[in-house]
Short mmCIF file of C-alpha atoms in Angstrom, two decimals:
data_model
loop_
_atom_site.label_atom_id
_atom_site.label_comp_id
_atom_site.label_asym_id
_atom_site.label_seq_id
_atom_site.Cartn_x
_atom_site.Cartn_y
_atom_site.Cartn_z
CA MET A 17 291.84 178.49 134.68
CA ALA A 18 289.47 178.67 131.72
CA VAL A 19 290.87 177.55 128.38
CA PRO A 20 289.84 177.95 124.74
CA ALA A 21 288.25 175.02 122.93
CA ILE A 22 288.91 173.54 119.50
CA LEU A 23 285.93 171.70 118.04
CA SER A 24 286.24 168.57 115.87
CA TRP A 25 282.96 168.25 113.93
CA SER A 26 281.95 165.52 111.48
CA PHE A 27 279.48 162.68 111.10
CA TYR A 28 282.18 160.07 111.73
CA GLY A 29 281.50 159.81 115.46
CA LYS A 30 283.83 160.93 118.21
CA LYS A 31 285.27 157.49 118.96
CA TYR A 32 286.44 156.65 115.43
CA SER A 33 290.13 157.52 115.51
CA ALA A 34 292.96 157.68 113.00
CA LEU A 35 294.20 154.40 114.46
CA ASP A 36 291.10 152.76 112.96
CA MET A 37 291.48 154.26 109.50
CA LEU A 38 295.18 154.50 108.73
CA PRO A 39 295.89 150.74 108.74
CA MET A 40 293.56 150.52 105.72
CA CYS A 41 295.92 152.81 103.80
CA VAL A 42 299.12 152.17 101.87
CA TRP A 43 302.07 152.20 104.31
CA ASN A 44 299.73 153.29 107.10
CA CYS A 45 299.76 156.67 105.34
CA CYS A 46 303.35 156.97 106.59
CA VAL A 47 302.03 157.97 110.03
CA PRO A 48 303.89 156.02 112.75
CA ARG A 49 301.76 154.54 115.51
CA SER A 50 303.79 156.61 117.95
CA ASP A 51 302.47 159.84 116.39
CA LEU A 52 298.93 159.11 117.59
CA SER A 53 297.35 158.62 121.01
CA GLY A 54 294.10 157.06 119.78
CA LEU A 55 292.19 159.83 121.56
CA GLU A 56 291.87 161.87 118.36
CA LYS A 57 288.69 161.92 116.33
CA PHE A 58 289.64 160.79 112.82
CA GLU A 59 290.96 163.79 110.86
CA GLY A 60 290.91 165.92 114.02
CA LEU A 61 293.55 167.21 116.41
CA ASP A 62 295.05 164.83 118.96
CA PRO A 63 294.20 165.79 122.57
CA GLU A 64 297.50 164.32 123.74
CA THR A 65 299.28 167.00 121.71
CA TRP A 66 296.91 169.90 122.26
CA CYS A 67 295.72 169.68 125.86
CA PRO A 68 299.25 170.33 127.20
CA LYS A 69 299.25 173.46 125.01
CA GLY A 70 296.33 174.82 127.03
CA TYR A 71 293.42 173.87 124.77
CA ALA A 72 290.37 171.69 125.25
CA ILE A 73 289.68 169.41 122.29
CA VAL A 74 285.95 168.80 121.88
CA SER A 75 284.90 165.84 119.72
CA VAL A 76 281.19 165.52 119.05
CA ASP A 77 278.83 162.83 117.87
CA THR A 78 276.91 164.97 115.39
CA ARG A 79 273.21 164.44 114.65
CA GLY A 80 272.67 160.71 114.10
CA ALA A 81 276.35 159.78 114.51
CA GLY A 82 277.75 157.68 117.33
CA ASN A 83 275.28 157.79 120.20
CA SER A 84 273.45 160.95 119.12
CA ASP A 85 269.80 160.78 118.10
CA GLY A 86 268.43 161.81 114.74
CA GLU A 87 269.37 161.16 111.13
CA ILE A 88 272.89 161.83 109.89
CA CYS A 89 273.30 165.02 107.84
CA VAL A 90 276.04 165.16 105.23
CA MET A 91 277.01 168.84 105.27
CA GLY A 92 274.44 171.52 104.51
CA GLN A 93 272.26 173.92 106.50
CA GLN A 94 270.96 171.54 109.17
CA ASP A 95 274.44 170.34 110.09
CA ALA A 96 275.68 173.94 110.13
CA GLU A 97 272.88 175.07 112.45
CA ASP A 98 273.66 172.18 114.78
CA GLY A 99 277.30 173.26 114.74
CA TYR A 100 276.35 176.84 115.60
CA ASP A 101 274.43 175.61 118.65
CA VAL A 102 277.31 173.43 119.81
CA VAL A 103 279.89 176.22 119.40
CA GLU A 104 277.79 178.53 121.56
CA ALA A 105 277.11 175.80 124.14
CA ILE A 106 280.84 175.08 124.45
CA ALA A 107 281.63 178.77 124.90
CA LYS A 108 279.29 178.91 127.90
CA MET A 109 281.00 176.02 129.72
CA ASP A 110 282.63 177.15 132.97
CA TRP A 111 285.98 175.67 131.84
CA CYS A 112 285.96 177.59 128.53
CA ASN A 113 287.27 181.12 128.15
CA GLY A 114 284.52 181.85 125.64
CA SER A 115 286.70 181.38 122.57
CA VAL A 116 286.10 178.42 120.26
CA GLY A 117 288.08 177.40 117.18
CA MET A 118 287.69 174.58 114.69
CA ALA A 119 290.32 172.44 112.98
CA GLY A 120 290.75 169.26 110.97
CA ASN A 121 291.01 167.64 107.55
CA SER A 122 288.47 166.72 104.91
CA ALA A 123 285.00 166.22 106.45
CA LEU A 124 286.19 168.16 109.51
CA ALA A 125 287.34 170.95 107.19
CA ILE A 126 284.17 170.99 105.10
CA SER A 127 282.06 171.41 108.23
CA GLN A 128 284.11 174.45 109.21
CA TRP A 129 283.08 176.34 106.08
CA PHE A 130 279.40 175.68 106.73
CA ILE A 131 279.45 176.43 110.45
CA ALA A 132 281.59 179.55 110.06
CA ALA A 133 279.14 180.84 107.44
CA GLN A 134 276.47 180.77 110.19
CA GLN A 135 278.65 183.28 112.09
CA PRO A 136 278.40 181.90 115.64
CA PRO A 137 279.68 184.77 117.83
CA SER A 138 282.02 182.55 119.84
CA LEU A 139 283.74 181.00 116.81
CA LYS A 140 286.93 183.04 116.76
CA ALA A 141 289.01 181.20 114.14
CA ILE A 142 288.97 178.19 111.81
CA ALA A 143 291.69 176.01 110.33
CA PRO A 144 290.15 174.03 107.46
CA TRP A 145 292.91 171.88 105.99
CA GLU A 146 291.83 170.29 102.69
CA GLY A 147 288.08 170.88 102.57
CA SER A 148 285.77 170.84 99.56
CA SER A 149 283.02 173.43 99.55
CA ASP A 150 280.42 172.19 97.06
CA ILE A 151 279.87 168.46 97.10
CA TYR A 152 277.98 168.47 93.78
CA ARG A 153 280.65 170.31 91.77
CA GLU A 154 283.73 169.09 93.62
CA GLN A 155 282.99 165.53 94.75
CA PHE A 156 279.97 163.69 93.41
CA CYS A 157 279.18 165.47 90.13
CA ARG A 158 282.33 167.13 88.83
CA GLY A 159 281.37 168.77 85.56
CA GLY A 160 277.99 167.02 85.72
CA TRP A 161 279.55 163.53 85.75
CA PHE A 162 278.34 161.40 88.67
CA SER A 163 280.63 159.26 90.77
CA MET A 164 280.23 158.05 94.35
CA SER A 165 283.85 159.09 94.87
CA ASN A 166 285.01 157.58 98.17
CA PHE A 167 281.64 157.89 99.88
CA ASP A 168 280.71 154.21 99.83
CA LEU A 169 283.99 153.45 101.58
CA ILE A 170 283.25 156.15 104.17
CA ALA A 171 279.72 154.88 104.75
CA LYS A 172 280.83 151.27 105.22
CA ALA A 173 284.10 151.69 107.08
CA ILE A 174 283.93 154.97 108.98
CA VAL A 175 280.41 156.20 109.74
CA ARG A 176 279.08 154.94 113.06
CA GLY A 177 275.54 155.48 114.32
CA GLN A 178 272.57 153.85 115.96
CA SER A 179 270.61 151.36 113.89
CA HIS A 180 267.81 153.85 113.22
CA SER A 181 270.00 156.86 112.50
CA GLY A 182 270.08 156.61 108.70
CA LEU A 183 272.40 158.30 106.21
CA GLU A 184 271.54 160.41 103.19
CA ASP A 185 271.46 158.32 100.01
CA ILE A 186 273.59 160.40 97.67
CA GLU A 187 273.19 158.03 94.72
CA GLU A 188 269.40 158.08 94.98
CA MET A 189 269.33 161.86 95.25
CA TYR A 190 271.36 162.08 92.05
CA ARG A 191 268.92 159.70 90.34
CA ARG A 192 266.08 162.01 91.35
CA SER A 193 267.95 165.18 90.45
CA PRO A 194 270.98 164.90 88.16
CA VAL A 195 271.02 168.70 87.84
CA SER A 196 271.14 171.46 90.42
CA SER A 197 268.35 171.30 93.00
CA PRO A 198 267.63 172.59 96.52
CA PHE A 199 269.23 169.40 97.87
CA TRP A 200 272.50 170.00 96.03
CA GLU A 201 272.59 173.78 96.50
CA ASP A 202 272.15 173.27 100.25
CA LYS A 203 275.52 171.55 100.13
CA ARG A 204 277.38 174.48 98.56
CA VAL A 205 278.65 176.88 101.20
CA ASP A 206 278.42 180.66 100.79
CA MET A 207 282.02 181.67 101.51
CA THR A 208 281.13 185.37 101.54
CA LYS A 209 279.43 184.87 104.91
CA ILE A 210 282.60 183.72 106.70
CA LYS A 211 283.78 186.53 108.96
CA CYS A 212 286.29 184.87 111.33
CA PRO A 213 290.03 184.44 110.62
CA ALA A 214 290.87 181.37 108.52
CA TYR A 215 294.09 179.42 108.14
CA ILE A 216 293.51 177.36 104.99
CA ARG A 217 295.62 174.51 103.70
CA GLY A 218 295.23 172.70 100.41
CA SER A 219 297.19 170.89 97.72
CA ASP A 220 297.26 169.72 94.12
CA VAL A 221 297.29 166.13 95.35
CA SER A 222 293.77 165.88 96.79
CA SER A 223 291.24 164.34 94.42
CA ILE A 224 288.34 166.05 96.24
CA HIS A 225 289.34 169.13 98.22
CA THR A 226 291.61 171.20 95.98
CA MET A 227 289.09 173.70 94.64
CA GLY A 228 287.24 174.13 97.93
CA SER A 229 290.40 175.55 99.45
CA ILE A 230 290.97 177.78 96.41
CA ARG A 231 287.40 179.11 96.38
CA ALA A 232 287.53 179.84 100.10
CA PHE A 233 290.67 181.93 99.77
CA LEU A 234 289.23 183.87 96.82
CA GLU A 235 285.74 184.45 98.23
CA ILE A 236 286.13 184.95 102.00
CA PRO A 237 285.55 188.72 102.11
CA HIS A 238 288.22 189.89 104.55
CA SER A 239 292.00 189.96 104.86
CA ASP A 240 292.39 187.73 107.94
CA LYS A 241 292.94 184.66 105.79
CA TRP A 242 296.02 182.66 104.97
CA ILE A 243 296.53 179.85 102.47
CA HIS A 244 299.37 177.35 102.69
CA TRP A 245 299.53 175.05 99.66
CA GLY A 246 301.36 171.80 100.36
CA SER A 247 302.65 168.76 98.53
CA LYS A 248 301.84 166.00 101.03
CA GLN A 249 298.87 163.76 101.74
CA GLU A 250 296.57 165.51 104.21
CA TRP A 251 296.61 162.97 107.07
CA TYR A 252 300.39 162.77 107.02
CA GLU A 253 300.50 166.55 107.12
CA LEU A 254 298.09 166.66 110.07
CA TYR A 255 299.69 164.00 112.22
CA SER A 256 303.36 163.62 111.28
CA ILE A 257 304.76 167.06 110.44
CA PRO A 258 305.59 168.70 113.80
CA HIS A 259 306.13 172.11 112.22
CA ALA A 260 302.54 172.10 110.94
CA MET A 261 301.23 171.76 114.49
CA GLU A 262 303.61 174.42 115.78
CA GLU A 263 302.34 176.85 113.17
CA LEU A 264 298.72 175.98 113.88
CA SER A 265 299.38 176.55 117.58
CA THR A 266 300.70 180.04 116.81
CA PHE A 267 297.53 180.78 114.82
CA PHE A 268 295.19 179.63 117.59
CA ASP A 269 297.28 181.31 120.30
CA ARG A 270 296.70 184.57 118.46
CA TYR A 271 292.96 184.27 117.97
CA LEU A 272 291.75 182.02 120.81
CA LYS A 273 294.12 183.17 123.57
CA GLY A 274 294.73 186.72 122.39
CA LYS A 275 298.51 186.39 122.43
CA ASP A 276 300.48 189.12 120.70
CA ASN A 277 302.76 186.72 118.83
CA ASP A 278 304.35 186.57 115.38
CA TRP A 279 301.38 185.06 113.54
CA LEU A 280 300.64 188.26 111.61
CA LYS A 281 304.11 188.03 110.08
CA THR A 282 303.07 184.76 108.41
CA PRO A 283 302.96 185.19 104.61
CA LYS A 284 299.39 185.27 103.35
CA VAL A 285 300.16 182.91 100.46
CA ARG A 286 302.66 180.05 100.37
CA TRP A 287 302.77 177.44 97.62
CA SER A 288 304.43 174.21 96.61
CA ALA A 289 305.90 173.43 93.20
CA LEU A 290 305.79 169.71 92.48
CA GLN A 291 308.85 168.29 90.70
CA PHE A 292 307.44 164.79 89.97
CA GLY A 293 309.45 161.61 89.61
CA ASP A 294 311.90 160.90 92.40
CA ARG A 295 312.40 164.56 93.27
CA GLU A 296 310.88 166.19 96.34
CA ALA A 297 308.59 169.18 95.89
CA ILE A 298 309.79 172.70 96.59
CA ASP A 299 307.60 173.86 99.47
CA ASP A 300 306.88 177.18 101.20
CA ILE A 301 307.26 179.40 98.13
CA VAL A 302 306.04 182.83 99.23
CA LEU A 303 303.72 184.41 96.65
CA GLU A 304 302.31 187.91 96.49
CA ASP A 305 298.77 186.58 96.09
CA PHE A 306 296.81 183.80 94.44
CA PRO A 307 296.34 183.73 91.55
CA VAL A 308 299.78 185.26 91.20
CA PRO A 309 299.62 188.86 89.90
CA ASP A 310 301.05 189.25 86.40
CA THR A 311 300.63 185.56 85.64
CA ASP A 312 301.33 184.88 81.98
CA TYR A 313 298.23 182.96 80.90
CA ARG A 314 299.74 181.41 77.81
CA GLU A 315 297.33 179.87 75.31
CA LEU A 316 298.64 176.86 73.41
CA PHE A 317 296.66 175.30 70.59
CA LEU A 318 296.04 171.57 70.14
CA HIS A 319 297.01 170.21 66.74
CA ASN A 320 298.44 166.92 65.47
CA GLY A 321 299.67 165.73 68.87
CA LYS A 322 301.45 168.96 69.78
CA LEU A 323 300.74 172.26 71.52
CA HIS A 324 301.38 175.28 69.28
CA ASP A 325 301.85 178.97 70.07
CA LYS A 326 299.39 179.99 67.37
CA PRO A 327 296.14 178.55 65.97
CA GLN A 328 296.73 176.29 63.00
CA GLU A 329 295.00 176.91 59.68
CA THR A 330 294.57 173.26 58.76
CA LEU A 331 291.41 171.66 60.09
CA THR A 332 292.07 168.30 61.73
CA SER A 333 290.18 165.87 63.91
CA ILE A 334 291.52 163.21 66.23
CA SER A 335 289.46 160.55 67.98
CA TYR A 336 289.72 158.16 70.90
CA ASP A 337 287.62 155.23 72.09
CA SER A 338 285.65 156.73 74.96
CA GLU A 339 284.92 153.31 76.48
CA LYS A 340 288.56 152.38 77.10
CA HIS A 341 290.73 153.76 79.88
CA GLU A 342 293.88 153.26 77.81
CA SER A 343 292.54 155.22 74.82
CA PHE A 344 293.04 158.99 74.75
CA ALA A 345 294.27 161.87 72.62
CA GLU A 346 297.48 163.53 73.73
CA PHE A 347 299.08 166.87 72.87
CA VAL A 348 302.62 167.64 74.07
CA HIS A 349 304.70 170.76 74.66
CA THR A 350 308.43 170.45 75.39
CA PHE A 351 310.06 173.28 77.35
CA ASP A 352 313.22 174.84 75.96
CA SER A 353 313.96 176.55 79.28
CA LYS A 354 312.90 176.08 82.87
CA ALA A 355 309.34 177.09 83.71
CA ARG A 356 307.11 177.31 86.77
CA LEU A 357 303.35 176.87 86.37
CA ILE A 358 301.26 177.91 89.37
CA GLY A 359 297.58 178.70 89.06
CA LEU A 360 294.44 177.64 87.23
CA PRO A 361 294.72 175.99 83.79
CA LYS A 362 291.78 175.91 81.41
CA ALA A 363 290.99 173.77 78.38
CA THR A 364 288.73 174.84 75.51
CA LEU A 365 287.83 171.89 73.33
CA TYR A 366 285.67 171.62 70.23
CA MET A 367 284.26 168.11 70.32
CA SER A 368 281.64 165.80 68.89
CA CYS A 369 280.31 162.28 69.27
CA ASN A 370 278.43 160.39 66.58
CA ASP A 371 277.08 157.70 68.91
CA ARG A 372 275.38 159.60 71.74
CA ASP A 373 273.54 162.85 72.42
CA ASP A 374 275.67 163.35 75.51
CA PHE A 375 279.22 162.52 76.51
CA THR A 376 281.72 163.20 79.30
CA VAL A 377 285.23 164.50 78.66
CA PHE A 378 288.17 164.07 81.03
CA VAL A 379 291.32 166.18 80.75
CA ILE A 380 294.52 165.64 82.70
CA LEU A 381 297.87 167.44 82.58
CA ARG A 382 300.78 165.00 82.80
CA LYS A 383 304.45 165.81 83.26
CA LYS A 384 306.99 163.88 81.17
CA ASP A 385 310.73 163.55 81.65
CA ARG A 386 313.29 164.26 78.93
CA ASN A 387 312.75 160.76 77.53
CA GLY A 388 308.99 161.17 77.27
CA LYS A 389 308.19 158.99 80.29
CA ASP A 390 305.02 159.92 82.19
CA LEU A 391 305.90 160.96 85.74
CA MET A 392 304.02 160.76 89.03
CA HIS A 393 304.41 162.68 92.27
CA LEU A 394 304.82 160.86 95.59
CA ASN A 395 302.52 162.37 98.22
CA PHE A 396 304.94 161.62 101.08
CA PRO A 397 308.60 162.41 101.71
CA PHE A 398 310.69 159.50 100.45
CA SER A 399 312.29 159.34 103.89
CA ALA A 400 308.92 158.39 105.40
CA THR A 401 308.35 155.51 102.97
CA PRO A 402 309.94 152.08 102.48
CA ILE A 403 311.07 153.04 98.95
CA LYS A 404 313.75 155.15 97.30
CA SER A 405 312.11 155.41 93.89
CA ILE A 406 308.51 155.50 92.66
CA ASP A 407 309.37 152.68 90.27
CA GLU A 408 309.77 150.40 93.31
CA ILE A 409 306.09 150.71 94.27
CA GLU A 410 304.23 147.49 93.50
CA ALA A 411 301.02 147.73 91.51
CA LYS A 412 298.92 146.72 94.54
CA ASP A 413 300.35 149.66 96.51
CA ARG A 414 299.69 152.30 93.85
CA ALA A 415 296.75 154.46 94.86
CA SER A 416 295.56 158.04 94.65
CA LEU A 417 296.40 158.33 98.34
CA ASN A 418 300.13 158.04 97.74
CA LEU A 419 300.55 159.01 94.07
CA HIS A 420 299.42 162.07 92.11
CA LEU A 421 299.21 161.90 88.31
CA GLY A 422 298.44 165.54 87.53
CA SER A 423 295.72 168.19 87.68
CA SER A 424 292.49 167.32 85.90
CA GLY A 425 289.17 168.67 84.69
CA VAL A 426 285.83 167.02 83.87
CA LEU A 427 282.81 168.16 81.87
CA ARG A 428 279.68 166.44 80.60
CA ALA A 429 278.70 168.04 77.31
CA SER A 430 275.07 168.60 78.32
CA HIS A 431 276.30 170.62 81.33
CA ARG A 432 278.50 172.98 79.28
CA ALA A 433 276.50 176.15 80.04
CA ILE A 434 278.45 178.81 81.97
CA ASP A 435 277.39 181.59 84.33
CA ALA A 436 280.41 183.89 84.14
CA SER A 437 279.03 186.12 86.91
CA ARG A 438 279.62 183.28 89.37
CA SER A 439 283.04 182.13 88.14
CA ILE A 440 285.76 182.54 90.78
CA HIS A 441 288.20 183.41 87.99
CA PRO A 442 288.06 183.62 84.17
CA GLN A 443 290.25 180.52 84.12
CA PHE A 444 287.70 178.50 86.11
CA PRO A 445 284.22 178.76 84.58
CA PHE A 446 281.18 178.22 86.80
CA HIS A 447 278.70 175.70 85.43
CA PRO A 448 275.23 176.23 86.94
CA HIS A 449 274.09 172.68 86.09
CA LYS A 450 270.48 173.88 85.95
CA SER A 451 269.55 171.83 82.90
CA GLN A 452 270.89 169.26 80.47
CA GLU A 453 271.44 170.60 76.95
CA LYS A 454 271.81 167.47 74.87
CA VAL A 455 274.00 167.45 71.77
CA PRO A 456 272.62 166.05 68.49
CA PRO A 457 274.96 163.23 67.42
CA GLY A 458 277.76 164.52 65.21
CA THR A 459 277.30 168.16 66.27
CA ILE A 460 280.49 169.99 67.26
CA VAL A 461 280.19 171.85 70.58
CA LYS A 462 282.56 174.13 72.46
CA LEU A 463 283.49 172.82 75.91
CA GLU A 464 285.23 175.14 78.39
CA ILE A 465 286.77 172.98 81.09
CA GLY A 466 288.29 174.43 84.24
CA ILE A 467 291.23 172.32 85.39
CA TRP A 468 291.98 172.12 89.09
CA ALA A 469 294.85 174.22 90.44
CA MET A 470 298.41 173.19 89.69
CA GLY A 471 301.90 174.04 90.92
CA VAL A 472 304.60 172.29 88.86
CA ASP A 473 308.17 173.06 87.81
CA PHE A 474 309.64 172.01 84.46
CA ASP A 475 313.27 171.87 83.38
CA ALA A 476 314.45 172.38 79.82
CA GLY A 477 313.76 169.20 77.85
CA GLU A 478 310.85 168.12 80.06
CA SER A 479 307.31 168.21 78.71
CA ILE A 480 303.71 168.77 79.64
CA SER A 481 300.99 166.80 77.93
CA VAL A 482 297.29 167.52 77.66
CA ARG A 483 295.57 164.16 77.69
CA VAL A 484 291.89 163.96 76.72
CA GLY A 485 289.85 160.78 77.16
CA GLY A 486 286.51 159.25 77.98
CA GLN A 487 287.37 157.58 81.29
CA TYR A 488 288.38 159.13 84.60
CA PRO A 489 292.19 159.44 84.47
CA SER A 490 293.26 157.82 87.70
CA ILE A 491 295.13 154.93 89.19
CA ASP A 492 293.03 151.79 88.84
CA GLU A 493 291.93 151.67 92.49
CA TYR A 494 289.55 154.59 91.84
CA LYS A 495 287.33 152.24 89.82
CA SER A 496 286.49 150.34 93.01
CA PHE A 497 285.00 153.44 94.66
CA SER A 498 281.79 153.48 92.59
CA GLY A 499 279.53 150.68 91.51
CA PRO A 500 278.39 150.30 87.89
CA ARG A 501 276.44 153.25 86.50
CA PRO A 502 273.34 153.11 84.24
CA ASP A 503 274.00 152.79 80.52
CA HIS A 504 272.67 156.26 79.68
CA GLU A 505 275.38 157.85 81.86
CA LEU A 506 278.24 155.99 80.18
CA ASN A 507 280.37 157.11 77.29
CA LYS A 508 279.88 155.14 74.08
CA GLY A 509 281.83 155.06 70.85
CA LYS A 510 284.40 157.53 69.65
CA HIS A 511 284.86 161.14 70.71
CA PHE A 512 286.34 163.57 68.20
CA ILE A 513 288.50 166.59 69.06
CA HIS A 514 288.46 169.21 66.31
CA SER A 515 291.23 171.78 65.90
CA GLY A 516 292.33 174.44 63.44
CA LYS A 517 290.39 177.07 61.48
CA ASP A 518 287.01 177.62 63.19
CA TYR A 519 287.77 175.19 66.01
CA PRO A 520 290.73 176.60 67.99
CA SER A 521 290.93 173.90 70.66
CA SER A 522 293.45 175.07 73.24
CA ILE A 523 294.88 174.91 76.73
CA ILE A 524 295.71 178.00 78.79
CA LEU A 525 298.59 177.44 81.23
CA PRO A 526 299.58 179.76 84.12
CA PHE A 527 303.27 180.69 83.81
CA ILE A 528 304.79 182.76 86.62
CA ASN A 529 308.20 184.40 86.99
CA TYR A 530 310.81 181.82 87.96
#
């Protein structure tokens, strides 16, 4: 009997499994060895789970990867065209019923956007779980600030290919073109071309994929799309939450097997509200849409360390040392009643720097408890970890993989230009990055900074802080991802935030009914 196929597509090579990667992670990413067969392509579905369900799992050595010839493509048109050809070749196999789907995390999710945008006729459904969609704006050059992100780790530890296969040199391409170029635009998918059903998953807790999932849901131009926003690390969610696989099976049964099941009763939008600290998130909150209709976009104004309901008349300036991770300006709002924030925050900052004609600003939203302590969110259920409290985690085991600090935004001042016609939402401005508009030292400029999506609950007495600094606000391990950058890219000296009178620096937060 012919069966549908689910394609796992990435440049990692078909023989690199989760069993190779997860031991490198804190607590093995809380995925027990017994949850994996070793047959799975890393970040792809496990054949041991899916073949008994009546599916063929197809793992491919993409161009240049594993034993395939050619040079490795990192996303973009060439990789997408290759994927189109493979989808159609699979559909013609005598064991295939002609229906092909795609599934997987991260790189395997990113590839789904690009291949689906090519509209291969036999691609009937996709399930991109945590996938960025624009590697310039979402991974390597957020806000115009360059970082190798986790790519050096991927290149050294994960990518497998023949000695002559080669791999795109992202750092060199940035050196040649620090602004938008055909190379970078080739790696931004056009979501409006995706016509097949899509079951999207995403989360606040990904440092790369959050906004790709959001943009996909907003821009895919049909109604056969679902978004399920979670609170867990993506590999744990893929391999160790049985309900996730059951739900995915229902989705594929509907679109690859043609079963008349209950999938269409699935809510279009489900979200998680992080609690932070030692409290588990509230998951599976059914929402009418995203962004939530009738969201109260409440503008709070930065002034003297606090967030105010109205602009302040007094002109003030506060500075921080942009070269030090521990130096930042902070503005706090304490809630007098419970509140739920789900949506897209946005910061508008009036800033200057006397020491450079360009500078990068980092904004992060932190939750504080009633005593003013900064809180973190654990990206796994406590029951899956060896701890009962976040405070028990040793410094060496604290990483962005298992701990989330808060939603953040980044903008380099010379990249502040906005093309509102391409913004996915007024709260998330689109920066074209076509040129660098340097800032004469000491000149005050307006910076509109989209902050990545958030879903957080607050109790009365708890606080939210807007923290602005000159270094990427992360757990220390992030510093090991990228090598040293050239001096002209680095922040130098003090940054000044101006507020009051003609400089109404503010944060807009998305309050919903709760």
